[in-house]
Amino acid sequence: GTAALVRMVERHRSAPRPRVGEARPDAPPELDRLLCRMLAAEPADRGTAADLRARFEELAAERVAAVVPAPAADPPYELPALR
């Protein structure tokens, strides 16, 4: 009945959140922390959608910057003139 439902909800709220690092050890620790923040039991601890989006974008940019080399200051070749 109701008591069983209340116990189930309380267990769900107090259970540890899954960690992305357990499934994907190559995931950045900051991503794991961000996902845990998003899954916080208390809504006030989750942050706003805008804050979370901005942080995801920062993480994505950092990840790309770590993988993709920065372009050379000057191209190693000369571009043909347009006619």
PDB file of C-alpha atoms in Angstrom, residues 34 37 46-58:
ATOM      1  CA  LEU A  34      28.173  17.100 -13.732  1.00  0.00           C
ATOM      2  CA  ARG A  37      24.788  17.026 -10.052  1.00  0.00           C
ATOM      3  CA  ARG A  46      20.809  20.321  -9.667  1.00  0.00           C
ATOM      4  CA  GLY A  47      21.430  23.811 -11.051  1.00  0.00           C
ATOM      5  CA  THR A  48      19.527  25.540 -13.798  1.00  0.00           C
ATOM      6  CA  ALA A  49      19.162  24.167 -17.300  1.00  0.00           C
ATOM      7  CA  ALA A  50      21.147  27.131 -18.623  1.00  0.00           C
ATOM      8  CA  ASP A  51      24.017  26.486 -16.181  1.00  0.00           C
ATOM      9  CA  LEU A  52      24.096  22.795 -17.044  1.00  0.00           C
ATOM     10  CA  ARG A  53      24.016  23.472 -20.778  1.00  0.00           C
ATOM     11  CA  ALA A  54      26.858  25.988 -20.490  1.00  0.00           C
ATOM     12  CA  ARG A  55      28.960  23.486 -18.531  1.00  0.00           C
ATOM     13  CA  PHE A  56      28.265  20.720 -21.059  1.00  0.00           C
ATOM     14  CA  GLU A  57      29.335  23.050 -23.858  1.00  0.00           C
ATOM     15  CA  GLU A  58      32.543  23.905 -21.971  1.00  0.00           C
TER      16      GLU A  58
END
